[in-house]
Coordinates of C-alpha atoms in Angstrom, one line a residue:
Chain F
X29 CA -23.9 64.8 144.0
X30 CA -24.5 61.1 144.5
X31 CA -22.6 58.8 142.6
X32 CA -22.6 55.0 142.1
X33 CA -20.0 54.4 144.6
X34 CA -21.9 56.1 147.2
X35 CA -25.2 54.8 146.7
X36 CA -23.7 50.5 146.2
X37 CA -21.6 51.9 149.9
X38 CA -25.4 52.4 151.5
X39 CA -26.5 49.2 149.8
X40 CA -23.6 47.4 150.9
X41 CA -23.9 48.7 154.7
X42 CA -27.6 48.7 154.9
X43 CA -27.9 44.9 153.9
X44 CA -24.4 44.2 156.4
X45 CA -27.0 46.2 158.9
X46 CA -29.4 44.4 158.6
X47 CA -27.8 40.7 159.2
X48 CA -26.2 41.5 162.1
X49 CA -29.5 42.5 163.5
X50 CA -30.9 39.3 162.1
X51 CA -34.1 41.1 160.6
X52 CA -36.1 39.6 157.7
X53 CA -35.1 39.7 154.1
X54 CA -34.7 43.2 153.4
X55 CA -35.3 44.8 149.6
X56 CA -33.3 48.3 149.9
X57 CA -33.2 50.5 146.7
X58 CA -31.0 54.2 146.8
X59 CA -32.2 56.7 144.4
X60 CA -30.8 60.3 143.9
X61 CA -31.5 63.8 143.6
X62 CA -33.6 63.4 140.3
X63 CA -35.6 60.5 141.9
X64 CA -33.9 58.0 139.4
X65 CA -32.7 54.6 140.7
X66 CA -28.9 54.0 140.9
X67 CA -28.2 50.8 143.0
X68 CA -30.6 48.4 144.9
X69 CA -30.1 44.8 146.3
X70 CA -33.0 42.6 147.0
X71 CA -32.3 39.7 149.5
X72 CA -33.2 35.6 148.9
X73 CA -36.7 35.1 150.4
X74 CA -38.0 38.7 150.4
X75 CA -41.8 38.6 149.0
X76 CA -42.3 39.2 145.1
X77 CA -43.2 43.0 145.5
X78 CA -40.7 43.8 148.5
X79 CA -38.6 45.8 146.1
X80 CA -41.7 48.4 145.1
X81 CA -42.6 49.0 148.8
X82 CA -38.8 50.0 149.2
X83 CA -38.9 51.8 146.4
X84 CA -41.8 53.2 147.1
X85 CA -40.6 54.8 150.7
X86 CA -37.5 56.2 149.2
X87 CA -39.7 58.1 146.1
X88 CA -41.7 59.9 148.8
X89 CA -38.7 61.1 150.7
X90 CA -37.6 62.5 147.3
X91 CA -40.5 63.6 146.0
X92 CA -41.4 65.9 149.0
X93 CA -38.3 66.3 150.8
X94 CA -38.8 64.8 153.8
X95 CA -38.3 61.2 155.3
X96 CA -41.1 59.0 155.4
X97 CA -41.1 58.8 158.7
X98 CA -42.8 62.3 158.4
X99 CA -44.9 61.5 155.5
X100 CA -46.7 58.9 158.2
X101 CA -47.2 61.6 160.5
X102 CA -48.4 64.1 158.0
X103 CA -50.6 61.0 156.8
X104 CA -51.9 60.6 160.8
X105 CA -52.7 64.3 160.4
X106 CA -54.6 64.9 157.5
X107 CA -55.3 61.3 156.1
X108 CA -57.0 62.5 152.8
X109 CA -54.2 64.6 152.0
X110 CA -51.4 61.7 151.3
X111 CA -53.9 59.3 150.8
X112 CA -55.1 62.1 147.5
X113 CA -51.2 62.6 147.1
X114 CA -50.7 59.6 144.9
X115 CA -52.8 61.2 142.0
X116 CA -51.4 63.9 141.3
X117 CA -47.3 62.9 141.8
X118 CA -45.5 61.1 138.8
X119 CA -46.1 57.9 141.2
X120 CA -47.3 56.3 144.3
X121 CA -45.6 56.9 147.9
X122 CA -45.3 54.4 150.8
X123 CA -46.0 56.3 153.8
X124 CA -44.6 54.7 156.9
X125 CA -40.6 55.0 158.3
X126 CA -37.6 52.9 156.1
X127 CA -37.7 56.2 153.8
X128 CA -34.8 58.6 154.5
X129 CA -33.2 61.9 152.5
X130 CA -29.4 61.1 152.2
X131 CA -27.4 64.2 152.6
X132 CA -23.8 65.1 151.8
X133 CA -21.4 66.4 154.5
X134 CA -22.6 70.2 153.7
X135 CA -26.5 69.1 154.8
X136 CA -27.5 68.8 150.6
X137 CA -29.8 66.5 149.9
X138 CA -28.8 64.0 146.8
X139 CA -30.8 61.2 147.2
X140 CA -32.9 58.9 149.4
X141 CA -33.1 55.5 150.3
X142 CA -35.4 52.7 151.1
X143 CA -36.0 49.5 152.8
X144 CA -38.4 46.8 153.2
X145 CA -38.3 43.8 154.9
X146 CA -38.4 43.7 158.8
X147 CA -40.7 46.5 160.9
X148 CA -40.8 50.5 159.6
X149 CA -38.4 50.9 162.7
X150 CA -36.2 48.4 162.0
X151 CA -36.0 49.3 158.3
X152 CA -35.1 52.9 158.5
X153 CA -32.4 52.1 161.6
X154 CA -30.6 49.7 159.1
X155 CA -30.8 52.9 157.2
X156 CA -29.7 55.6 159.2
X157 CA -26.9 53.1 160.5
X158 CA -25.8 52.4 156.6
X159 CA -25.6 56.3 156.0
X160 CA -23.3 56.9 158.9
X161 CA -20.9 53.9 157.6
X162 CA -20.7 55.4 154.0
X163 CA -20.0 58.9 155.7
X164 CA -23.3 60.7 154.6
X165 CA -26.2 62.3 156.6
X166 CA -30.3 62.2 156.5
Chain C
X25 CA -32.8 29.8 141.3
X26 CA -31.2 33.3 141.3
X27 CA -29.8 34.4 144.3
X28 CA -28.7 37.9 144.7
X29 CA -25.6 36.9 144.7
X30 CA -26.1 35.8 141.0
X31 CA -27.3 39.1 140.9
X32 CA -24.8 41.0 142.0
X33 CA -22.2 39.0 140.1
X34 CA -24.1 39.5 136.5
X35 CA -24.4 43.4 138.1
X36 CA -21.0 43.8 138.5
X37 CA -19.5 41.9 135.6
X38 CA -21.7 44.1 133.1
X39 CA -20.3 46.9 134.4
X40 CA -16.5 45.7 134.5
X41 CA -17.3 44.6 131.2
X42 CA -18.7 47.9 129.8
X43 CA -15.8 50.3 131.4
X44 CA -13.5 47.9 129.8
X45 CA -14.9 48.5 126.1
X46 CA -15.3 52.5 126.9
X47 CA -19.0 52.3 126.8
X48 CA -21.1 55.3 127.4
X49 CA -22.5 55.6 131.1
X50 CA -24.5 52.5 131.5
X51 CA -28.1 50.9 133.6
X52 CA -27.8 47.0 134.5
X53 CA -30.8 45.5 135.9
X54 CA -31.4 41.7 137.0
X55 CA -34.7 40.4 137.6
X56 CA -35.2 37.2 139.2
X57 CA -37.2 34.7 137.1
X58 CA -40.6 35.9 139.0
X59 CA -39.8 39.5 137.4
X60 CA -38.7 40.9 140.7
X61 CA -36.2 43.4 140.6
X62 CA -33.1 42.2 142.3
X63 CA -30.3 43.8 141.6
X64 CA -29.5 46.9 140.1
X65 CA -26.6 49.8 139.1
X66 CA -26.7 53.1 137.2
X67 CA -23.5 54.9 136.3
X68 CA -22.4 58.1 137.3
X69 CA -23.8 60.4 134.2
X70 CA -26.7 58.6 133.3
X71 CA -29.9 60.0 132.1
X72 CA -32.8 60.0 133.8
X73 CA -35.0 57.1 132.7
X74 CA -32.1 55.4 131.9
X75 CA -33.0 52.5 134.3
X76 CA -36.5 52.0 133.2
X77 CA -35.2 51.6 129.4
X78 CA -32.7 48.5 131.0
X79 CA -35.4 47.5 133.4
X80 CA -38.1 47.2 130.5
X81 CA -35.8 45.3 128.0
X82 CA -35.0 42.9 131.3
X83 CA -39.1 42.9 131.8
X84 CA -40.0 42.0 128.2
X85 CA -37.7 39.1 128.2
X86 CA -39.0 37.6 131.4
X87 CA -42.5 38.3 130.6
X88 CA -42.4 36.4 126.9
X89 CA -39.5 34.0 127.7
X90 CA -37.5 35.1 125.0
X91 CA -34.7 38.0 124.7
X92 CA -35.9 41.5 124.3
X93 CA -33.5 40.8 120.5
X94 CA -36.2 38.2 119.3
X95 CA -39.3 40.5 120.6
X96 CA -37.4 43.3 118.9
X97 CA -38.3 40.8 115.6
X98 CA -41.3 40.0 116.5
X99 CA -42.2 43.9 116.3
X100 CA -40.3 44.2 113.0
X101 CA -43.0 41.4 111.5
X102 CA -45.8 42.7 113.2
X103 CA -45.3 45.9 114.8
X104 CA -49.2 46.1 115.5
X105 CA -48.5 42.9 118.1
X106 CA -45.7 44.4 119.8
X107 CA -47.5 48.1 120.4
X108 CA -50.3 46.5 121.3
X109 CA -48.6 44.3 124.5
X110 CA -48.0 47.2 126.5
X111 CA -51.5 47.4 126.7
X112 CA -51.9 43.7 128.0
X113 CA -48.8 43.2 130.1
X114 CA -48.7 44.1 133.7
X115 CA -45.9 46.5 132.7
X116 CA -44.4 48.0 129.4
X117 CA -41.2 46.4 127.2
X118 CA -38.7 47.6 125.3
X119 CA -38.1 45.4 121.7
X120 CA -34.9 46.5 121.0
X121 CA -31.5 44.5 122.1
X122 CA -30.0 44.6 125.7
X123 CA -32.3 42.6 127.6
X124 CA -31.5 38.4 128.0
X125 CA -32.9 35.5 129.6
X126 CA -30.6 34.0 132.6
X127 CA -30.6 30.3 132.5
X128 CA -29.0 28.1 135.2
X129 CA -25.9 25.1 134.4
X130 CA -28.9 22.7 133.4
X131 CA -31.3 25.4 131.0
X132 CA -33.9 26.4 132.9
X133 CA -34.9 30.1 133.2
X134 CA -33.9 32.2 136.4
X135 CA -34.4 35.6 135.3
X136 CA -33.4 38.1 133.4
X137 CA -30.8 41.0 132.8
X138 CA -30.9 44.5 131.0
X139 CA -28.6 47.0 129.8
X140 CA -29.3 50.3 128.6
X141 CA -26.6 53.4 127.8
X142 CA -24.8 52.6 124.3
X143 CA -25.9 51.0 121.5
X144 CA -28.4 48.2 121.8
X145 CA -25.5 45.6 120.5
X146 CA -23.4 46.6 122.8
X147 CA -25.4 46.7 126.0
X148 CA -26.4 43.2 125.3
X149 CA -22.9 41.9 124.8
X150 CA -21.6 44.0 128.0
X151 CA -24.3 41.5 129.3
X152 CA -23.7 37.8 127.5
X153 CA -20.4 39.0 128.8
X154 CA -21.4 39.0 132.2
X155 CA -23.7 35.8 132.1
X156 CA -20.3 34.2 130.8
X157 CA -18.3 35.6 133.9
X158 CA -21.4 34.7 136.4
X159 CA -21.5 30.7 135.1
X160 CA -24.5 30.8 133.6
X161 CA -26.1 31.3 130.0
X162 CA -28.3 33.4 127.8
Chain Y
X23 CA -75.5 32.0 128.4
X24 CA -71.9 30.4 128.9
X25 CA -71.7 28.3 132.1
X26 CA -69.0 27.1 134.2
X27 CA -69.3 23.8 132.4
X28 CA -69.0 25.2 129.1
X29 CA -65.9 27.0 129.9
X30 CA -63.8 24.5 131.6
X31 CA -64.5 22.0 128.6
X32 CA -62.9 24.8 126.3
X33 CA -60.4 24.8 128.7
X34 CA -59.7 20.9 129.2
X35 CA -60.1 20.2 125.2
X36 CA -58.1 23.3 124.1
X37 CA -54.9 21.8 126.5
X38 CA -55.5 18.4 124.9
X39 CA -55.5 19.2 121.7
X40 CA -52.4 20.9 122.4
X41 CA -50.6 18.5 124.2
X42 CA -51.7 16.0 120.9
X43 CA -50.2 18.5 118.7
X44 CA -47.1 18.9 120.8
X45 CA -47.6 22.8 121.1
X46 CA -45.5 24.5 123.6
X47 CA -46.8 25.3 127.3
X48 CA -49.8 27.2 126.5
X49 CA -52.2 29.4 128.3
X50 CA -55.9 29.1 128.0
X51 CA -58.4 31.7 129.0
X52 CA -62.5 31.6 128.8
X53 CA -64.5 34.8 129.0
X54 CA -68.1 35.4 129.1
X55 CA -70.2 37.9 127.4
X56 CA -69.5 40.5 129.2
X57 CA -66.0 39.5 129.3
X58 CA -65.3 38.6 132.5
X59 CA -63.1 35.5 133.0
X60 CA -64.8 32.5 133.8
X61 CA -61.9 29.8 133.6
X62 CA -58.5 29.3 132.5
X63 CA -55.4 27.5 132.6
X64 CA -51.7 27.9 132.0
X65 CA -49.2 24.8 131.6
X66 CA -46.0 24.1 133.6
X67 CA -43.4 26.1 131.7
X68 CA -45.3 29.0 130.6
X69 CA -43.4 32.4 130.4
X70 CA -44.6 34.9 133.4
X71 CA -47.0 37.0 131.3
X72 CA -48.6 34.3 129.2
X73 CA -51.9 34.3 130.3
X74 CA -52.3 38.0 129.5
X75 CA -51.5 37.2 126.7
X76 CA -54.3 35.0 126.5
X77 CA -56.4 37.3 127.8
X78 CA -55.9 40.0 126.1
X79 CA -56.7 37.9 122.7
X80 CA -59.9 36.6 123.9
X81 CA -60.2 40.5 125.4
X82 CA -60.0 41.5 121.7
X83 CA -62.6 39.2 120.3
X84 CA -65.3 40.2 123.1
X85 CA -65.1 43.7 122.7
X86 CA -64.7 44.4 119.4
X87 CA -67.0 41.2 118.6
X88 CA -65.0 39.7 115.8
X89 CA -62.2 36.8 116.2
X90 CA -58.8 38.1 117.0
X91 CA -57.4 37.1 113.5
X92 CA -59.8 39.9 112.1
X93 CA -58.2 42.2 114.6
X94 CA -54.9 41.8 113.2
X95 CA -56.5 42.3 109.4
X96 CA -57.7 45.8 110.5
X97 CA -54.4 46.6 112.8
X98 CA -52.7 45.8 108.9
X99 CA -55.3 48.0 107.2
X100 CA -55.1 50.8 109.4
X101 CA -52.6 50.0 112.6
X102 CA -53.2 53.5 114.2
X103 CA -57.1 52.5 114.3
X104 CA -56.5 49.3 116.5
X105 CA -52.8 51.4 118.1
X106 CA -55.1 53.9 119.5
X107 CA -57.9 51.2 120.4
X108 CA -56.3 50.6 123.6
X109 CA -56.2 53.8 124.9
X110 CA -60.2 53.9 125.0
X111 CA -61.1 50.6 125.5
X112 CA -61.4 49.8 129.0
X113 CA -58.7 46.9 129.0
X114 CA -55.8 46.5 125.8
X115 CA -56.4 44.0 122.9
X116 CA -53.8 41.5 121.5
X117 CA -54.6 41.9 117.6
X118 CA -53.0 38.4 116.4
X119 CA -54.7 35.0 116.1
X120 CA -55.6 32.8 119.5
X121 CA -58.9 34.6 120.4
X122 CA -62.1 33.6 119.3
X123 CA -66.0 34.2 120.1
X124 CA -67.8 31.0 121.7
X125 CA -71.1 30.9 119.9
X126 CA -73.8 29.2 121.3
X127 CA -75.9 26.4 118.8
X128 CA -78.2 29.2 118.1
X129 CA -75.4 31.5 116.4
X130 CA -75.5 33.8 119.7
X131 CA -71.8 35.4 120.6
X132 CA -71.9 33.7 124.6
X133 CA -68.0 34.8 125.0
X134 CA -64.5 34.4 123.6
X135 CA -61.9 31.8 124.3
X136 CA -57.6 32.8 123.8
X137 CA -54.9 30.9 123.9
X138 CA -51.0 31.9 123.7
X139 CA -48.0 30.0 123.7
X140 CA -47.3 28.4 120.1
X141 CA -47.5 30.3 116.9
X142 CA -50.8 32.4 116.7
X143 CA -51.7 30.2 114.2
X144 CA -51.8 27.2 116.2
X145 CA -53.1 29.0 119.3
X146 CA -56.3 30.0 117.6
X147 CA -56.5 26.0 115.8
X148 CA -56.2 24.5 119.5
X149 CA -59.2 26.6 120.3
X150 CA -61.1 26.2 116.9
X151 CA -60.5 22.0 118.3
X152 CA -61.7 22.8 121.6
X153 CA -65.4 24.3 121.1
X154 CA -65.6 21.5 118.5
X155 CA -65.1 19.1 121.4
X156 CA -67.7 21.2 123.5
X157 CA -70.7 21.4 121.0
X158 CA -70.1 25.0 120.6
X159 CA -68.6 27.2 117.6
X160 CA -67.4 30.6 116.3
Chain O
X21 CA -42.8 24.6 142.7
X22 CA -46.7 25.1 141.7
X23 CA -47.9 23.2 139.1
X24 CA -50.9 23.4 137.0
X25 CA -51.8 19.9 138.6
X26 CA -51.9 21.8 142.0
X27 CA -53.5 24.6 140.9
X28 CA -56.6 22.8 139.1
X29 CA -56.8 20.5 142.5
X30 CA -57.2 23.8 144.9
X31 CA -59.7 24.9 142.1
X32 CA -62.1 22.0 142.1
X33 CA -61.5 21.5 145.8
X34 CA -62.6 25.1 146.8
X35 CA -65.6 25.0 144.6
X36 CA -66.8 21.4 146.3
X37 CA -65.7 23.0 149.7
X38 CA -68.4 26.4 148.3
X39 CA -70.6 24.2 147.0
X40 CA -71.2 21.7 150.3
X41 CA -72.0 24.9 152.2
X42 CA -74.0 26.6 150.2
X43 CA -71.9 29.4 149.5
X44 CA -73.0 32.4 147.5
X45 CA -71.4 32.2 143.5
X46 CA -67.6 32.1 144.3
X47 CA -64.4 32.8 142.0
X48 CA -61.6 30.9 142.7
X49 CA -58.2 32.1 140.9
X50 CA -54.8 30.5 141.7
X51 CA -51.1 32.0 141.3
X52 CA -48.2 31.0 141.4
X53 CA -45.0 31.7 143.3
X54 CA -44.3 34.7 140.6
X55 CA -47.9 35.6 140.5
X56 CA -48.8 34.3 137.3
X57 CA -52.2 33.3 137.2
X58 CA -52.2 29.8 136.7
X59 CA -55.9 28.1 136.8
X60 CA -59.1 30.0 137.8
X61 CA -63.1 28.9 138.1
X62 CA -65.9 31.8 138.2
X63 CA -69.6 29.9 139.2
X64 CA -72.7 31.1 137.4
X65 CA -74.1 33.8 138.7
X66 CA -70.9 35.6 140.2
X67 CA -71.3 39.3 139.7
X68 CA -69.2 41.0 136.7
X69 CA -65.8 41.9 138.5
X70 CA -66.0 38.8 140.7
X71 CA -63.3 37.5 139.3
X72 CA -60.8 40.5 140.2
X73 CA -61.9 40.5 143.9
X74 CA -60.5 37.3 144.1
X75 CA -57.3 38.0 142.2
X76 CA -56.5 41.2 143.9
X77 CA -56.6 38.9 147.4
X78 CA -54.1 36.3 146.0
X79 CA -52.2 39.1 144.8
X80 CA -52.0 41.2 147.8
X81 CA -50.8 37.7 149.7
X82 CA -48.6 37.0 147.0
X83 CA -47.1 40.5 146.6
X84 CA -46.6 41.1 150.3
X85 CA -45.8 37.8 151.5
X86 CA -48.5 37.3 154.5
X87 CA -52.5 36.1 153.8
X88 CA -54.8 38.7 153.3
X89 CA -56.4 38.9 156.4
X90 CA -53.4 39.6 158.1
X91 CA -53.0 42.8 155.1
X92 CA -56.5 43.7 156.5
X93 CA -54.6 43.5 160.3
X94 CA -52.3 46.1 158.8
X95 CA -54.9 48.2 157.4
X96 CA -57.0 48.4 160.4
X97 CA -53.5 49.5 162.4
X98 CA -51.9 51.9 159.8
X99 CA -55.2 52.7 157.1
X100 CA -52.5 54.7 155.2
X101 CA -50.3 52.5 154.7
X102 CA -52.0 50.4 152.7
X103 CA -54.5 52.6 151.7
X104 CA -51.3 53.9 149.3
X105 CA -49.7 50.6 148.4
X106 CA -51.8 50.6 146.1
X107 CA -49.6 53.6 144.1
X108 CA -46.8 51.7 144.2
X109 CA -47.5 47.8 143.5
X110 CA -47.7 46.5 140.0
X111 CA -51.3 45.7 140.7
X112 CA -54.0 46.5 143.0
X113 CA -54.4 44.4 146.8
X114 CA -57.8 43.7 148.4
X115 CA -56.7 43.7 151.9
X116 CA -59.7 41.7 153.5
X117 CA -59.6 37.7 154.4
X118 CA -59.8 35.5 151.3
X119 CA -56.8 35.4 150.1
X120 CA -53.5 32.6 151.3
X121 CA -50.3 31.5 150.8
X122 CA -49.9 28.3 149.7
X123 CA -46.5 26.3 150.8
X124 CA -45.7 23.1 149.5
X125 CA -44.8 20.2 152.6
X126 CA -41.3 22.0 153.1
X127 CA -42.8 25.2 153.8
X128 CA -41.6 27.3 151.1
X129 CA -44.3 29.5 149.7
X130 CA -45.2 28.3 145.8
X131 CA -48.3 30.5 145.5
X132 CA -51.2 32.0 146.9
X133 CA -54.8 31.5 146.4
X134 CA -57.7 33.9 146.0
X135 CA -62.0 33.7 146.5
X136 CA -64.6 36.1 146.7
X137 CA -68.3 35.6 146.5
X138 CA -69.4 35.2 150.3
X139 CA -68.4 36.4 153.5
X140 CA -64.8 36.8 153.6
X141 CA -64.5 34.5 156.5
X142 CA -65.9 31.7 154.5
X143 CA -64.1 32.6 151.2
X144 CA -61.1 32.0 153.3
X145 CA -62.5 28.8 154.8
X146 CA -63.2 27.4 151.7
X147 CA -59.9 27.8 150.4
X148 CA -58.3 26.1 153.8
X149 CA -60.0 23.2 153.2
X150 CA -59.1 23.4 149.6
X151 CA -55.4 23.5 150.3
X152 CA -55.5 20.6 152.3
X153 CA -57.2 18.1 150.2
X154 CA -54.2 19.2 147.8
X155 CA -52.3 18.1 150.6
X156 CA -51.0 21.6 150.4
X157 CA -51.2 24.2 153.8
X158 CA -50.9 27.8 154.1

């Protein structure tokens, strides 16, 4: 189960991530296993709506299970079909990478995560680089 | 103007204030004074929506400039104003206590906090509490 | 018809007689007959969601065709008539004083004028000032 | 920071800029660094929803931090991307050219400005020249 501690840990690493990279102000939010929002840090000079797009990565991951990073690809594939997606689920999904599942040690999901800021790429790698410091999987 | 590191100060003093008082599992959220979302933290046992209920008192205040305690008046007068704003504003508020206005050393409005998890008295002091700890005002 | 001239001298007498009254930073917005917006303004210091606000009073008066003071008489007679109204009307109403129909010379409804940011009261008598000013009426 | 002054200025400026070409009815709307609107101007003529074509391009610049034209950029690369924004920002984005920043001499971004009623490339134009008469840039 995700707590607090580990969710501000991913926040924590993903923001020190991302400054030592040098990338643009970055917006990360870390939801868990319900979809509900537990920490998120949004850095000085990120655009007024930077937050939602993070948001918005890290509730598709959730919501179907999968990083966003697929969710593009299943959006390459059948366009209509994520495009349509956004009716029907509680709310809208932001289909490129910076969206990833965070899994405990035993490979369960309890969360996901998101970030906006820089490129897709560089978004999800301060990601996947922030999971790994606060000992947790995607 | 806030920084996030106003925002993670208010964040984390709210908290330290609300563990120290025994409060029931709480949601901060700071807003910055554009009603971006820029900090946030949701304790361990929280329900589900319990960040939307902190985030909409935090909203409410930014949107009217005045604490969610005074809108929570305003409804009490004229309830059919209050229930009719959420129809009007870009997003919905919540009148009762636990959402403040930040102000900076000289007055002038920066953002805004909310607190949701106990009673409405006491999420709002966990938060003056906070403001106090930060520097800055309600 | 309303013109473009007609609505920005609602707008520039409605912040004047403001300003000579001393009101707070207010938020002005004109509508045509069919209720789209056709000019506004909103003063330095004006809470993020005032003009809504506005708008959503002057919103009011065009689609129900009465002044939004007679709004908040029917939301006190019967507050789940004008609670529900904004459920099926295709934008939500502000039902307190500040919006007001713009009649042309003739007695024909050419649009609504609201205004938010001091006491309803005095929103709706900065307006009342401002068709005055502009040969108009409501 | 914007102020109404500014925002009036780009107004009247864009329209003269319209105007001197021979542009098509034009709405002009103007926001401010938290995307409040903050002055707007809809010619006679303009079609019914005029008005939100041009606030949905100042919003999209303001929301995402680039001009619109570069938001249509990302939607010709990645159609789904911003095809779904849409779900997840506060309000909808019109991702075609006709929408900029505006930056005050320093550079920092204080707003953005929107205009719809021609082609896109001269709803854009028009508000370049605007912005510098205001002795504002984008």
């Amino acid at each position: 189960m995700l707590t607090l501690e580990h969710a501000q840990k991913i926040v924590a690493a993903a923001l020190a991530a991302s400054r030592e990279k040098g990338l643009k102000p970055m917006g990360i939010v870390v939801l868990d296993a319900r979809g509900a929002l537990r920490a998120a840090a949004v850095e000085d000079g990120a655009s007024l709506e930077r937050w939602r797009v993070a948001y918005g990565k890290a509730r598709g991951a959730i919501s179907l299970g999968v990083s966003s990073r697929m969710i593009e690809k299943m959006a390459q594939d059948r366009p209509y079909f994520i495009g349509a997606l956004g009716s029907v689920l509680t709310e809208g999904i932001v289909p490129v990478p910076g969206g990833v599942l965070i899994r405990d040690p035993a490979g369960a999901v309890i969360g996901a995560a998101g970030a906006s800021g820089d490129t897709s790429d560089n978004d999800e790698a301060a990601l996947l680089t922030a999971l790994g410091a606060a000992g947790l999987a995607s």
